[in-house]
Coordinates of C-alpha atoms and ligand atoms in Angstrom, one line a residue:
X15 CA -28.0 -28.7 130.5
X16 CA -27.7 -26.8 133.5
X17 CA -30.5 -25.2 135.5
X18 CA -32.4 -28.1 133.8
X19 CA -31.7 -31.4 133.8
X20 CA -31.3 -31.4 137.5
X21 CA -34.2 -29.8 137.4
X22 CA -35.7 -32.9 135.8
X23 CA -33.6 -35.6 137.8
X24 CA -36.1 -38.5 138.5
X25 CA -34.0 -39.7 141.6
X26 CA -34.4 -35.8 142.8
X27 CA -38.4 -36.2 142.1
X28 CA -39.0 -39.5 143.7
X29 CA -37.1 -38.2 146.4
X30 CA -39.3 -35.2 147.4
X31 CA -42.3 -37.2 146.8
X32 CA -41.2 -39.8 149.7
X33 CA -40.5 -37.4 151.9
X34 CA -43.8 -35.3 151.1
X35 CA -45.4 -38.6 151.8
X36 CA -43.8 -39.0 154.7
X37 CA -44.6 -35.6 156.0
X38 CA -48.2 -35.5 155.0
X39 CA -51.0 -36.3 158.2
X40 CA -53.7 -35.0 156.7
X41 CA -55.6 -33.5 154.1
X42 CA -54.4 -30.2 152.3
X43 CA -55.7 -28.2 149.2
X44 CA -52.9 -26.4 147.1
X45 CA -53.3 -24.3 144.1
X46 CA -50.5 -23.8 141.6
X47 CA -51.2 -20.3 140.2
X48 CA -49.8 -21.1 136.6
X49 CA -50.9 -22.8 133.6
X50 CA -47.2 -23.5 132.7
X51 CA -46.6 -25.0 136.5
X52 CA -50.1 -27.0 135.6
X53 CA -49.0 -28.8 132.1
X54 CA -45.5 -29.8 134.0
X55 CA -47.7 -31.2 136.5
X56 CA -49.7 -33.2 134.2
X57 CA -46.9 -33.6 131.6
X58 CA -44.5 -35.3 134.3
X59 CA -47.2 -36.7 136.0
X60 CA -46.7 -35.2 139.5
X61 CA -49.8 -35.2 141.0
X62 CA -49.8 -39.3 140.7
X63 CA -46.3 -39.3 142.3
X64 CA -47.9 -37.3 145.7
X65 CA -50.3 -39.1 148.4
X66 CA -54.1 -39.3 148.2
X67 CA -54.3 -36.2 150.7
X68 CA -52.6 -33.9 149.0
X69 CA -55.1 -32.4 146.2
X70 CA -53.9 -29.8 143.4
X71 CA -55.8 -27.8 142.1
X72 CA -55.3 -24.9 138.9
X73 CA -55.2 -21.6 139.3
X74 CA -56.4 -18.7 136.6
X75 CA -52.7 -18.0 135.6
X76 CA -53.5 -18.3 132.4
X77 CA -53.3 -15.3 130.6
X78 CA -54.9 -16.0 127.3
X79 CA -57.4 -17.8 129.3
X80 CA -58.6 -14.9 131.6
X81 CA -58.3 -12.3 128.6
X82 CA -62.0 -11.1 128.0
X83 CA -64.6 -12.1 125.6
X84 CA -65.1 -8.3 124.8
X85 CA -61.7 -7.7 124.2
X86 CA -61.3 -11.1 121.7
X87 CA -64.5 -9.0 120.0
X88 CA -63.0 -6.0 120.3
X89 CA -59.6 -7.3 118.6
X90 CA -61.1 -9.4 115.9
X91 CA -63.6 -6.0 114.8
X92 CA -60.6 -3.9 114.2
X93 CA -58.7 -6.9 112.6
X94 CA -62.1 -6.7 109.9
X95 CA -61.1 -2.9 109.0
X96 CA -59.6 -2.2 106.1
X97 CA -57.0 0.6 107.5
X98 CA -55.9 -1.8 110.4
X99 CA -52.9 -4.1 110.7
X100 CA -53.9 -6.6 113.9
X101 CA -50.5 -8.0 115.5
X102 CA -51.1 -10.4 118.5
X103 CA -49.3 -13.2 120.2
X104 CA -50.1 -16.8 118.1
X105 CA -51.8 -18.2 121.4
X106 CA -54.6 -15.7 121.0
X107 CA -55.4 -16.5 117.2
X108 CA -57.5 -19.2 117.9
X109 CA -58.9 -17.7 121.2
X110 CA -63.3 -18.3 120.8
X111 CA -65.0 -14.6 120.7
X112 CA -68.6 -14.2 121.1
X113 CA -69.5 -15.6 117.8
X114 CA -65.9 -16.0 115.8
X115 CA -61.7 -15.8 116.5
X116 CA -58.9 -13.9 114.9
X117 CA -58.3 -16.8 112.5
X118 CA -61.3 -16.9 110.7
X119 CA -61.1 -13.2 111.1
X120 CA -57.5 -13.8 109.4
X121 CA -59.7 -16.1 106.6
X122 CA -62.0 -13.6 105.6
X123 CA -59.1 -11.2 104.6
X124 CA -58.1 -9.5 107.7
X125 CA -54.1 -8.5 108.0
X126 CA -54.1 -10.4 111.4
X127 CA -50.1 -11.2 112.0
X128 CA -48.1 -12.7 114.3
X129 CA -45.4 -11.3 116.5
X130 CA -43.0 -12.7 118.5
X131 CA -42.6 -9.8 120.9
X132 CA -44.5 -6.7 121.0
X133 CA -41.9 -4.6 119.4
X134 CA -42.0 -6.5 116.1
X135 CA -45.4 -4.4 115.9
X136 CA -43.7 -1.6 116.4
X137 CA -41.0 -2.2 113.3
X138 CA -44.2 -3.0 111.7
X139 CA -46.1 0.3 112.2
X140 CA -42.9 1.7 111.1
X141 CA -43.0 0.0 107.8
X142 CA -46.4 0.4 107.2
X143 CA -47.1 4.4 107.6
X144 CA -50.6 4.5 105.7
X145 CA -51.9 1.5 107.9
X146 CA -52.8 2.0 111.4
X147 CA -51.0 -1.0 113.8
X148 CA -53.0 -2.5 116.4
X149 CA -51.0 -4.6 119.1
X150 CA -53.2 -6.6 121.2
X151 CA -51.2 -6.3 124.6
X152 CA -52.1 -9.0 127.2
X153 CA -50.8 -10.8 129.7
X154 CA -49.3 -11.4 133.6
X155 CA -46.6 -8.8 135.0
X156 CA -44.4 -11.0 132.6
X157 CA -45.3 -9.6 129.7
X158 CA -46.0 -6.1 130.4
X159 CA -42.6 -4.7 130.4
X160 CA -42.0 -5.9 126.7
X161 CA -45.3 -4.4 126.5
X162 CA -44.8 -1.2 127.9
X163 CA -41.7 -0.7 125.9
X164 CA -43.3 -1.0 122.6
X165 CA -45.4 2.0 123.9
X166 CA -42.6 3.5 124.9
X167 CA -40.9 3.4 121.8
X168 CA -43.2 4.2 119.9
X169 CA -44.2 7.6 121.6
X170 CA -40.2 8.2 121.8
X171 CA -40.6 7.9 117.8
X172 CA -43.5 9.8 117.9
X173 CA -45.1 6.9 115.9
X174 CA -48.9 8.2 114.7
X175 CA -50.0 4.5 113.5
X176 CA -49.3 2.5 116.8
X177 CA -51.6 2.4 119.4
X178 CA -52.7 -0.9 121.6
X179 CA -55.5 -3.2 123.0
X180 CA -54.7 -3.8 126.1
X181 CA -55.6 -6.4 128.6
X182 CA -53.1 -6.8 131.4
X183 CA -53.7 -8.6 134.8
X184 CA -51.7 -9.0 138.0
X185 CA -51.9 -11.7 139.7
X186 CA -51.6 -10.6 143.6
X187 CA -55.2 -9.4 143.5
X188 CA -56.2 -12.5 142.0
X189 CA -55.3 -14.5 144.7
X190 CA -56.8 -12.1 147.4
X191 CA -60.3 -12.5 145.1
X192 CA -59.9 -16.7 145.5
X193 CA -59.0 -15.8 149.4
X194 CA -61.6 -14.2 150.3
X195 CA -64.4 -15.8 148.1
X196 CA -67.0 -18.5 150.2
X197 CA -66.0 -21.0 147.6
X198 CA -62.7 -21.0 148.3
X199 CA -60.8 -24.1 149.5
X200 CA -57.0 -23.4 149.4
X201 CA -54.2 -23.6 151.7
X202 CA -51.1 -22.9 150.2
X203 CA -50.8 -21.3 146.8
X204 CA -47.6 -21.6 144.6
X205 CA -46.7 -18.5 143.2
X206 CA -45.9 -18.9 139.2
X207 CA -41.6 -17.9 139.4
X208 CA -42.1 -16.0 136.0
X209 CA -43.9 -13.4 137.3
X210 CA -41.8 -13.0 140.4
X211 CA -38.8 -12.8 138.5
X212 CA -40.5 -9.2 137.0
X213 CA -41.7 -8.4 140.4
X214 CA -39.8 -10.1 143.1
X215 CA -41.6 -11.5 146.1
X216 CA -42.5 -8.6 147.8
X217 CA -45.7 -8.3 146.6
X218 CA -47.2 -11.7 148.1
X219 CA -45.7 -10.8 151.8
X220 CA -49.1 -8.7 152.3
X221 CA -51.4 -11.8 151.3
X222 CA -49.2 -14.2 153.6
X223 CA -49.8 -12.2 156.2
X224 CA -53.4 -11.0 155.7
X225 CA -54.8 -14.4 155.1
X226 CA -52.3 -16.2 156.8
X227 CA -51.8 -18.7 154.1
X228 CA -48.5 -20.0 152.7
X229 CA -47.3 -19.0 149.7
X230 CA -44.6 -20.5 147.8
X231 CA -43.0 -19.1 144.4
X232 CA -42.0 -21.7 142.6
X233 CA -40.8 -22.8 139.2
X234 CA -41.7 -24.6 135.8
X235 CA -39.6 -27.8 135.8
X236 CA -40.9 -31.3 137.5
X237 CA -38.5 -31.4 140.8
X238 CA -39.4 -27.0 141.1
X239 CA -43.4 -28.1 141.2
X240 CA -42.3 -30.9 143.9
X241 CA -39.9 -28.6 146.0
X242 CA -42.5 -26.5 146.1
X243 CA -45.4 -28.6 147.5
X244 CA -42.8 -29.6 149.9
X245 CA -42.4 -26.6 151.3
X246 CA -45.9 -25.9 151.9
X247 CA -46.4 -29.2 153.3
X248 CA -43.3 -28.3 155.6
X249 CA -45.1 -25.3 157.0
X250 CA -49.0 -26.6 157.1
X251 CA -47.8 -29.6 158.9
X252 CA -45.5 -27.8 161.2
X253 CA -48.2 -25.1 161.9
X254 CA -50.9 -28.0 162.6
X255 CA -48.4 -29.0 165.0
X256 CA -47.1 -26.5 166.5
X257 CA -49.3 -23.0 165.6
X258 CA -46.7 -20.4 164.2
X259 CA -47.3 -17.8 161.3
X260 CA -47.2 -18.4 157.8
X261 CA -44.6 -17.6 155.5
X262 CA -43.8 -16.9 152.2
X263 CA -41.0 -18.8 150.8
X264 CA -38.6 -18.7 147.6
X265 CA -38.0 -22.3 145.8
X266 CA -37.2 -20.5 142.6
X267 CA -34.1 -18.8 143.9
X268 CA -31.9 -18.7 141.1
X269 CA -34.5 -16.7 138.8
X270 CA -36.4 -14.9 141.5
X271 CA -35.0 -12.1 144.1
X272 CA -37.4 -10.5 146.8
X273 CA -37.2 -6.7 144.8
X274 CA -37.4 -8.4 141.4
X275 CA -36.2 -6.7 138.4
X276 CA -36.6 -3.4 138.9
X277 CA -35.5 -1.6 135.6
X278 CA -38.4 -3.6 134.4
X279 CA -40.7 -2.7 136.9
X280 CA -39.4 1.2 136.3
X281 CA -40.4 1.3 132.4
X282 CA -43.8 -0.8 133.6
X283 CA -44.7 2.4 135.7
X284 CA -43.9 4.6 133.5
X285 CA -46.7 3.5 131.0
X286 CA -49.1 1.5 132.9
X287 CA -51.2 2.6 136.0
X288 CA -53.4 -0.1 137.9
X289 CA -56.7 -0.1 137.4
X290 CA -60.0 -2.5 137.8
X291 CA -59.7 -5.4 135.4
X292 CA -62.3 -7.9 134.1
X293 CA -61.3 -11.5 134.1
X294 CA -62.6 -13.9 131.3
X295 CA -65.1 -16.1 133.3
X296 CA -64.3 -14.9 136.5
X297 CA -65.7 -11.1 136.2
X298 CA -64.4 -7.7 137.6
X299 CA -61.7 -8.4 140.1
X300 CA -60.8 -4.1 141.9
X301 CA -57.1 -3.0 140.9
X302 CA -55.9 -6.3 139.2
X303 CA -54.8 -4.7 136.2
X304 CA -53.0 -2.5 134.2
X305 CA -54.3 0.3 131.6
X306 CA -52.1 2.8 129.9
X307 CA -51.2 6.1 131.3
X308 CA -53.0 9.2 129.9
X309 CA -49.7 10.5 128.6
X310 CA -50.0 7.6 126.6
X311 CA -53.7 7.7 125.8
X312 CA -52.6 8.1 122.0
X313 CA -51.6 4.7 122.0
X314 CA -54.5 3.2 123.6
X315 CA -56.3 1.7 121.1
X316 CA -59.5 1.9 123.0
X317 CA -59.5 5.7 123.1
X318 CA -57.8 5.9 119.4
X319 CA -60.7 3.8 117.5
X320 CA -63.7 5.0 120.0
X321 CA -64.7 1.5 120.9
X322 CA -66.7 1.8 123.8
X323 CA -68.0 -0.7 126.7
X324 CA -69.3 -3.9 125.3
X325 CA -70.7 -6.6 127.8
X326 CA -70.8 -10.2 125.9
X327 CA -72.2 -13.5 128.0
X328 CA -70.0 -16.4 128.2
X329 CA -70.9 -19.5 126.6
X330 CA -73.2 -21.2 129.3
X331 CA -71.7 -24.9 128.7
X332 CA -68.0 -23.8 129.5
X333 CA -67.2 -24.0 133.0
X334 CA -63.9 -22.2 132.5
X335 CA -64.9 -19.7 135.4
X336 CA -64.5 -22.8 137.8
X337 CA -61.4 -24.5 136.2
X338 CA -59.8 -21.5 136.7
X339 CA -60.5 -20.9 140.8
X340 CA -59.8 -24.4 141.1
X341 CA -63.1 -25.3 141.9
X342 CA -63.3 -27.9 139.1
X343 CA -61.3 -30.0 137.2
X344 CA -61.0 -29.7 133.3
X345 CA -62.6 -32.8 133.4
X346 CA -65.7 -32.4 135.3
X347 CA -67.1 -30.5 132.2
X348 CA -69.7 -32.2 130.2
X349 CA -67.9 -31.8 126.8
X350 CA -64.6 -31.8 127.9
X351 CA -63.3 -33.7 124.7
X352 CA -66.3 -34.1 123.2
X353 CA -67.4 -31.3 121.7
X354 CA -64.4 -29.1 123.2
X355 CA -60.8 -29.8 121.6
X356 CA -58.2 -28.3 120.9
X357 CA -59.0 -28.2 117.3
X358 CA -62.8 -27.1 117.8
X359 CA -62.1 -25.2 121.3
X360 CA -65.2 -23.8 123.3
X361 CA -63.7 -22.0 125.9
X362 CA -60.3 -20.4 125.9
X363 CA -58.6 -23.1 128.5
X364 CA -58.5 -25.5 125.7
X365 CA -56.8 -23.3 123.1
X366 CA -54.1 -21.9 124.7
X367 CA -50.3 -23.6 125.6
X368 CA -51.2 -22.5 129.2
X369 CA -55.2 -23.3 129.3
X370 CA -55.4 -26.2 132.1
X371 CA -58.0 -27.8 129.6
X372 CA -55.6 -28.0 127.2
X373 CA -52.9 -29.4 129.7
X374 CA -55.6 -32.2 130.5
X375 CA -56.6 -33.3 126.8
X376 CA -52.8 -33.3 125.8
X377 CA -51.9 -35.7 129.0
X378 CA -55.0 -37.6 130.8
X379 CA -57.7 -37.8 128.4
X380 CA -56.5 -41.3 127.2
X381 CA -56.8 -41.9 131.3
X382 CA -60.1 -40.1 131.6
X383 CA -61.6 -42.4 128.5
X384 CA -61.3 -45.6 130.2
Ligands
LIG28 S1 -63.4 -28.2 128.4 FE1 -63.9 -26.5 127.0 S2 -66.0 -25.9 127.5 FE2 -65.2 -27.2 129.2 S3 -64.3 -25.7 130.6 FE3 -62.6 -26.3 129.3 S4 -62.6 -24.8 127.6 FE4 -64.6 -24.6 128.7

């Protein structure tokens, strides 16, 4: 299949890996943003094809992952009310709240469903004109379009049931939070191609430039993940060598432009404005979200049901806030599959398709037993 097998060519993997060998001198920390970019990593294997010196490390692009404990709470207490219909993404059924998730919410009797894109909740408020329709609306600049269009419909409608939950984050201000933390031990950062493909690469030329650190955007498939860590090799070697400025590069050119999509980016300001965002784990990060406009404040479910701040504490033995700044491995905590699984999940890494937690119990923890 085009724009895929080749993309998964083992004679086009091994290939990059010898030459990233051969290119490597020294020691180098790189951090793929993406959860998806971390299961092909540990899927295909493709940190054990790359030399000792070369460590990867996961990033927080998880979205389910980094979507608060508040906002699980917030979602599964209007799921429990009678007058509410509770649509969310599958991922974020089994997502651990404070003290439950949406699927025991869903077994007590809640009308928690499903929804393949947000404006299936839209046709479902239609439907449904004596229940009010709650979409819980998270996600990376990928998803916010879709997201922003179900508001936009529904307002266009003039839709009186529909309002949303949401919790969107961006992931340029993420990275500028890793960068300029003490902890922090990265060197080049591979940008996840999804998100580029909404936004373009325009918006990682500041952080190149500010931190001057390499960034790469790069895709999902085995040889994209190993194209990518060539190219940063490329230009950390070269600039060992030789000095020079850092640069952001493009492996993921036939999704990804350097203006993006910007229809999508159009409707995405029309009903979102940036705001401060709280990160599951990792806490407040300044202007790494989006929040609805106040022309669309009758859709904010927040404002709508009067829900207030809340302030939960994560669960002390999850180290998820690490995992996902790369500052420990899935493995390093104490009940990684023990008492966390993906059946009996403790933090929200191990839950979702994207969680690097997950990615590690799915692929190494036969590896990690012996
Ligand atoms: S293994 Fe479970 S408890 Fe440990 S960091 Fe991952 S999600 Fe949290």
């Amino acid at each position: 299949m085009k724009y895929l097998d080749e993309y998964r060519d083992h004679r086009i993997a091994r290939a990059l890996a010898a030459e990233i060998v051969q290119r490597t001198t020294r020691p180098w920390v790189l951090m793929e943003i993406c959860g998806g970019q971390t299961h092909t990593i540990m899927r295909y294997g493709i940190d054990e094809l790359l030399p000792r010196e070369i460590e990867l490390v996961h990033g927080p692009g998880c979205p389910v992952c980094v979507t608060p404990l508040e906002t699980v709470d917030k979602a599964i207490a209007l799921a429990l009310r009678p007058d509410v219909i509770l649509v969310s993404y599958g991922d974020m059924l089994r997502v651990p709240g404070s003290s439950s998730d949406l699927l025991r919410a869903k077994a007590q009797g809640a009308d928690v469903r499903i929804a393949y894109s947000p404006t299936e909740a839209v046709k479902i408020a239609r439907s449904n004109p004596d229940r009010k329709v709650v979409f819980l609306a998270i996600g990376f600049e990928t998803t916010a379009p879709a997201n922003a269009m179900a508001a936009w419909q529904a307002r266009r409608e003039g839709l009186t049931n529909f309002s949303m939950l949401v919790s969107h984050v961006l992931v340029p201000p993420a990275i500028r939070a890793l960068m300029v933390s003490q902890t922090n031990r990265v060197q080049g950062f591979i940008a996840p191609g999804h998100v580029c493909t909404v936004v373009g690469c325009k918006d990682y030329e500041d952080l190149v430039r500010d931190f001057c650190i390499p960034i790469v955007v790069g895709g999902f498939e085995p040889v994209d993940i190993l194209e990518a860590v060539l190219m940063l090799v490329r230009q950390l070697e070269a600039r060992q060598l030789e000095g020079g400025e850092a640069r952001l590069e493009n492996q993921y050119v036939r999704s990804v432009s350097y203006q993006g999509n910007l229809p999508a980016q159009q409707i995405m300001a029309e009903v979102f404005e940036v705001a401060d965002q709280k990160w599951r784990g990792i806490g407040p990060i300044p202007q790494s979200g989006f929040r609805l406009r106040e022309e669309y404040a009758a859709y904010n479910a927040d404002r709508v049901f009067d829900l207030g701040e809340m302030t939960v504490d994560e669960p002390a033995e999850c180290i998820s806030a690490q995992v996902l700044q790369g500052l420990k491995k899935p493995t390093d905590c104490p009940v990684f599959g023990m008492r966390c699984t993906p059946e009996n999940p403790l933090g929200a890494p191990m839950v979702s398709s994207e969680g690097a937690c997950a990615a590690y119990y799915h692929y190494r923890r036969h590896a990690v037993a012996k």
